[in-house]
mmCIF file of C-alpha atoms in Angstrom:
data_model
loop_
_atom_site.group_PDB
_atom_site.id
_atom_site.type_symbol
_atom_site.label_atom_id
_atom_site.label_comp_id
_atom_site.label_asym_id
_atom_site.label_seq_id
_atom_site.Cartn_x
_atom_site.Cartn_y
_atom_site.Cartn_z
ATOM 1 C CA UNK A 1 50.089 -31.413 -121.586
ATOM 2 C CA UNK A 2 46.340 -31.784 -122.947
ATOM 3 C CA UNK A 3 45.520 -27.887 -122.045
ATOM 4 C CA UNK A 4 48.574 -27.134 -123.571
ATOM 5 C CA UNK A 5 48.013 -28.497 -127.084
ATOM 6 C CA UNK A 6 44.123 -28.182 -126.989
ATOM 7 C CA UNK A 7 41.854 -25.256 -125.991
ATOM 8 C CA UNK A 8 38.976 -25.920 -123.600
ATOM 9 C CA UNK A 9 35.594 -25.869 -125.331
ATOM 10 C CA UNK A 10 34.269 -22.152 -125.554
ATOM 11 C CA UNK A 11 30.856 -22.878 -123.694
ATOM 12 C CA UNK A 12 32.942 -23.893 -120.502
ATOM 13 C CA UNK A 13 33.705 -20.237 -120.030
ATOM 14 C CA UNK A 14 30.335 -19.112 -120.796
ATOM 15 C CA UNK A 15 28.724 -20.472 -118.074
ATOM 16 C CA UNK A 16 29.073 -18.447 -114.561
ATOM 17 C CA UNK A 17 28.305 -19.828 -110.886
ATOM 18 C CA UNK A 18 24.985 -19.242 -109.807
ATOM 19 C CA UNK A 19 24.918 -16.647 -107.023
ATOM 20 C CA UNK A 20 25.011 -18.192 -103.828
ATOM 21 C CA UNK A 21 22.914 -17.264 -100.587
ATOM 22 C CA UNK A 22 24.076 -18.080 -97.168
ATOM 23 C CA UNK A 23 21.599 -20.293 -95.427
ATOM 24 C CA UNK A 24 19.915 -19.312 -92.111
ATOM 25 C CA UNK A 25 21.789 -19.857 -88.541
ATOM 26 C CA UNK A 26 18.907 -22.133 -87.824
ATOM 27 C CA UNK A 27 19.195 -24.377 -90.774
ATOM 28 C CA UNK A 28 22.949 -24.594 -90.230
ATOM 29 C CA UNK A 29 22.687 -25.242 -86.405
ATOM 30 C CA UNK A 30 20.719 -28.287 -87.215
ATOM 31 C CA UNK A 31 23.592 -29.605 -89.000
ATOM 32 C CA UNK A 32 26.121 -29.164 -86.314
ATOM 33 C CA UNK A 33 28.363 -26.455 -85.139
ATOM 34 C CA UNK A 34 28.987 -23.319 -87.205
ATOM 35 C CA UNK A 35 32.535 -21.629 -86.796
ATOM 36 C CA UNK A 36 33.719 -18.378 -88.733
ATOM 37 C CA UNK A 37 37.361 -18.476 -89.980
ATOM 38 C CA UNK A 38 38.832 -15.087 -89.497
ATOM 39 C CA UNK A 39 38.301 -13.694 -93.186
ATOM 40 C CA UNK A 40 38.844 -17.172 -94.349
ATOM 41 C CA UNK A 41 42.395 -17.816 -92.862
ATOM 42 C CA UNK A 42 42.901 -20.827 -90.828
ATOM 43 C CA UNK A 43 45.804 -21.731 -88.509
ATOM 44 C CA UNK A 44 46.387 -25.563 -88.828
ATOM 45 C CA UNK A 45 47.449 -25.693 -84.912
ATOM 46 C CA UNK A 46 43.816 -24.137 -84.174
ATOM 47 C CA UNK A 47 42.268 -26.625 -86.836
ATOM 48 C CA UNK A 48 43.483 -29.551 -85.801
ATOM 49 C CA UNK A 49 43.122 -28.633 -81.798
ATOM 50 C CA UNK A 50 39.344 -28.086 -82.650
ATOM 51 C CA UNK A 51 38.924 -31.271 -84.848
ATOM 52 C CA UNK A 52 40.336 -33.298 -81.857
ATOM 53 C CA UNK A 53 38.362 -31.794 -79.070
ATOM 54 C CA UNK A 54 35.137 -31.884 -80.951
ATOM 55 C CA UNK A 55 35.294 -35.378 -82.325
ATOM 56 C CA UNK A 56 33.257 -34.224 -84.971
ATOM 57 C CA UNK A 57 32.281 -36.898 -87.585
ATOM 58 C CA UNK A 58 32.208 -34.517 -90.578
ATOM 59 C CA UNK A 59 33.588 -31.197 -91.473
ATOM 60 C CA UNK A 60 31.784 -29.033 -94.088
ATOM 61 C CA UNK A 61 33.903 -26.163 -95.460
ATOM 62 C CA UNK A 62 31.454 -23.495 -96.834
ATOM 63 C CA UNK A 63 31.821 -20.983 -99.641
ATOM 64 C CA UNK A 64 31.336 -18.459 -97.265
ATOM 65 C CA UNK A 65 34.655 -18.733 -95.242
ATOM 66 C CA UNK A 66 33.097 -20.693 -92.690
ATOM 67 C CA UNK A 67 33.064 -24.223 -91.213
ATOM 68 C CA UNK A 68 30.496 -26.446 -89.827
ATOM 69 C CA UNK A 69 31.790 -29.493 -87.834
ATOM 70 C CA UNK A 70 28.730 -32.133 -87.759
ATOM 71 C CA UNK A 71 27.916 -34.782 -84.922
ATOM 72 C CA UNK A 72 30.485 -33.794 -82.608
ATOM 73 C CA UNK A 73 30.623 -31.600 -79.291
ATOM 74 C CA UNK A 74 30.593 -27.794 -79.463
ATOM 75 C CA UNK A 75 33.928 -26.644 -78.692
ATOM 76 C CA UNK A 76 35.415 -23.099 -78.199
ATOM 77 C CA UNK A 77 38.504 -22.395 -79.845
ATOM 78 C CA UNK A 78 39.673 -18.467 -79.535
ATOM 79 C CA UNK A 79 41.158 -18.559 -83.166
ATOM 80 C CA UNK A 80 38.216 -19.933 -84.677
ATOM 81 C CA UNK A 81 35.046 -18.228 -83.112
ATOM 82 C CA UNK A 82 31.776 -19.565 -83.228
ATOM 83 C CA UNK A 83 29.549 -18.163 -85.843
ATOM 84 C CA UNK A 84 26.491 -16.766 -83.910
ATOM 85 C CA UNK A 85 24.836 -14.432 -86.616
ATOM 86 C CA UNK A 86 24.496 -13.429 -90.168
ATOM 87 C CA UNK A 87 26.858 -10.320 -91.338
ATOM 88 C CA UNK A 88 25.275 -8.315 -93.682
ATOM 89 C CA UNK A 89 28.685 -6.857 -94.546
ATOM 90 C CA UNK A 90 30.870 -9.242 -96.957
ATOM 91 C CA UNK A 91 34.507 -8.388 -96.360
ATOM 92 C CA UNK A 92 37.242 -10.043 -98.469
ATOM 93 C CA UNK A 93 40.681 -9.735 -97.447
ATOM 94 C CA UNK A 94 43.988 -11.133 -98.860
ATOM 95 C CA UNK A 95 46.578 -12.467 -96.708
ATOM 96 C CA UNK A 96 48.588 -9.245 -96.524
ATOM 97 C CA UNK A 97 51.936 -7.916 -95.233
ATOM 98 C CA UNK A 98 52.814 -11.078 -93.348
ATOM 99 C CA UNK A 99 52.004 -13.702 -96.013
ATOM 100 C CA UNK A 100 52.636 -12.209 -99.679
ATOM 101 C CA UNK A 101 55.587 -10.230 -100.888
ATOM 102 C CA UNK A 102 53.140 -7.779 -102.942
ATOM 103 C CA UNK A 103 51.176 -6.464 -100.032
ATOM 104 C CA UNK A 104 52.480 -3.635 -98.205
ATOM 105 C CA UNK A 105 49.508 -3.400 -95.109
ATOM 106 C CA UNK A 106 48.055 -5.876 -92.726
ATOM 107 C CA UNK A 107 44.886 -6.763 -94.256
ATOM 108 C CA UNK A 108 43.476 -8.777 -91.512
ATOM 109 C CA UNK A 109 43.773 -6.346 -88.622
ATOM 110 C CA UNK A 110 42.208 -3.636 -91.097
ATOM 111 C CA UNK A 111 39.114 -6.029 -91.941
ATOM 112 C CA UNK A 112 38.558 -6.724 -88.186
ATOM 113 C CA UNK A 113 38.049 -2.785 -87.817
ATOM 114 C CA UNK A 114 35.265 -2.754 -90.523
ATOM 115 C CA UNK A 115 33.014 -5.517 -89.375
ATOM 116 C CA UNK A 116 30.713 -2.740 -88.031
ATOM 117 C CA UNK A 117 29.767 -1.326 -91.635
ATOM 118 C CA UNK A 118 26.209 -2.941 -92.467
ATOM 119 C CA UNK A 119 25.041 -3.898 -95.702
ATOM 120 C CA UNK A 120 28.558 -3.305 -97.581
ATOM 121 C CA UNK A 121 30.902 -5.331 -99.821
ATOM 122 C CA UNK A 122 34.353 -4.351 -98.535
ATOM 123 C CA UNK A 123 37.550 -5.847 -100.262
ATOM 124 C CA UNK A 124 41.086 -5.304 -98.566
ATOM 125 C CA UNK A 125 43.941 -5.656 -100.686
ATOM 126 C CA UNK A 126 47.249 -5.694 -99.598
ATOM 127 C CA UNK A 127 48.506 -4.371 -103.420
ATOM 128 C CA UNK A 128 46.640 -3.558 -106.444
ATOM 129 C CA UNK A 129 46.356 -7.254 -107.544
ATOM 130 C CA UNK A 130 43.071 -7.742 -106.015
ATOM 131 C CA UNK A 131 43.473 -11.505 -105.128
ATOM 132 C CA UNK A 132 40.983 -11.984 -102.459
ATOM 133 C CA UNK A 133 38.143 -10.903 -104.483
ATOM 134 C CA UNK A 134 37.856 -10.476 -108.542
ATOM 135 C CA UNK A 135 34.995 -8.209 -108.732
ATOM 136 C CA UNK A 136 33.749 -4.623 -108.009
ATOM 137 C CA UNK A 137 32.629 -3.835 -104.518
ATOM 138 C CA UNK A 138 31.039 -0.990 -102.737
ATOM 139 C CA UNK A 139 34.495 -0.193 -100.855
ATOM 140 C CA UNK A 140 38.141 -1.289 -101.966
ATOM 141 C CA UNK A 141 40.913 -0.472 -99.511
ATOM 142 C CA UNK A 142 44.391 -1.085 -101.299
ATOM 143 C CA UNK A 143 47.657 -1.113 -99.721
ATOM 144 C CA UNK A 144 50.505 1.105 -101.464
ATOM 145 C CA UNK A 145 53.839 1.494 -99.924
ATOM 146 C CA UNK A 146 52.251 1.049 -96.398
ATOM 147 C CA UNK A 147 49.270 3.475 -96.748
ATOM 148 C CA UNK A 148 46.065 2.858 -97.861
ATOM 149 C CA UNK A 149 44.029 4.282 -100.959
ATOM 150 C CA UNK A 150 40.190 3.986 -101.101
ATOM 151 C CA UNK A 151 38.161 3.058 -104.202
ATOM 152 C CA UNK A 152 34.638 3.429 -104.046
ATOM 153 C CA UNK A 153 32.356 1.211 -106.105
ATOM 154 C CA UNK A 154 35.457 -0.496 -108.025
ATOM 155 C CA UNK A 155 38.325 -3.082 -108.057
ATOM 156 C CA UNK A 156 41.946 -2.599 -106.257
ATOM 157 C CA UNK A 157 43.532 -2.095 -109.862
ATOM 158 C CA UNK A 158 41.201 1.023 -110.231
ATOM 159 C CA UNK A 159 42.016 4.793 -109.744
ATOM 160 C CA UNK A 160 41.774 5.434 -106.363
ATOM 161 C CA UNK A 161 39.272 8.047 -105.102
ATOM 162 C CA UNK A 162 41.245 9.074 -101.927
ATOM 163 C CA UNK A 163 44.924 8.282 -101.671
ATOM 164 C CA UNK A 164 47.570 7.472 -99.185
ATOM 165 C CA UNK A 165 45.778 7.510 -96.095
ATOM 166 C CA UNK A 166 46.979 5.849 -92.600
ATOM 167 C CA UNK A 167 44.914 3.037 -91.086
ATOM 168 C CA UNK A 168 44.067 5.580 -88.526
ATOM 169 C CA UNK A 169 42.830 8.105 -90.749
ATOM 170 C CA UNK A 170 40.862 5.907 -92.858
ATOM 171 C CA UNK A 171 38.057 5.328 -90.284
ATOM 172 C CA UNK A 172 36.918 8.612 -90.274
ATOM 173 C CA UNK A 173 36.248 8.726 -94.142
ATOM 174 C CA UNK A 174 34.233 5.064 -94.178
ATOM 175 C CA UNK A 175 32.531 5.129 -90.401
#
């Protein structure tokens, strides 16, 4: 009710968050076991299994789509792989066709094919809304009617540079 009647102070929207830098693997391993989350998606059953088996005293959810299990046993869980190295590629993928009515492609399946592109920021969006990442990226792959559009140095809502590719054809444009 308060927000409907009063605007937030203007200065609140002027301050942007600081850019964060991923800490080194060595510094993270001193804290505990470092797990990747498959582009930010966690399955509750896998997380529960990992928590129970590891007996971690603390779990840190990082802003980098990863988790650190502190003061517990190192456990292997196939749906939450150990993070062994820092990636120079940032891949942002929305939930995709199986979890969103607007999406027309399987974003996570597509994202797994592009881990080899080094030094790139890639946004894989099931539609033009661009929910996974609000800014421009080097490459945006956008689902449209089951096919994929490519936008270079832009957002999913921008005009496509290359249109209507299948997931098999897209690899030759990017690799």
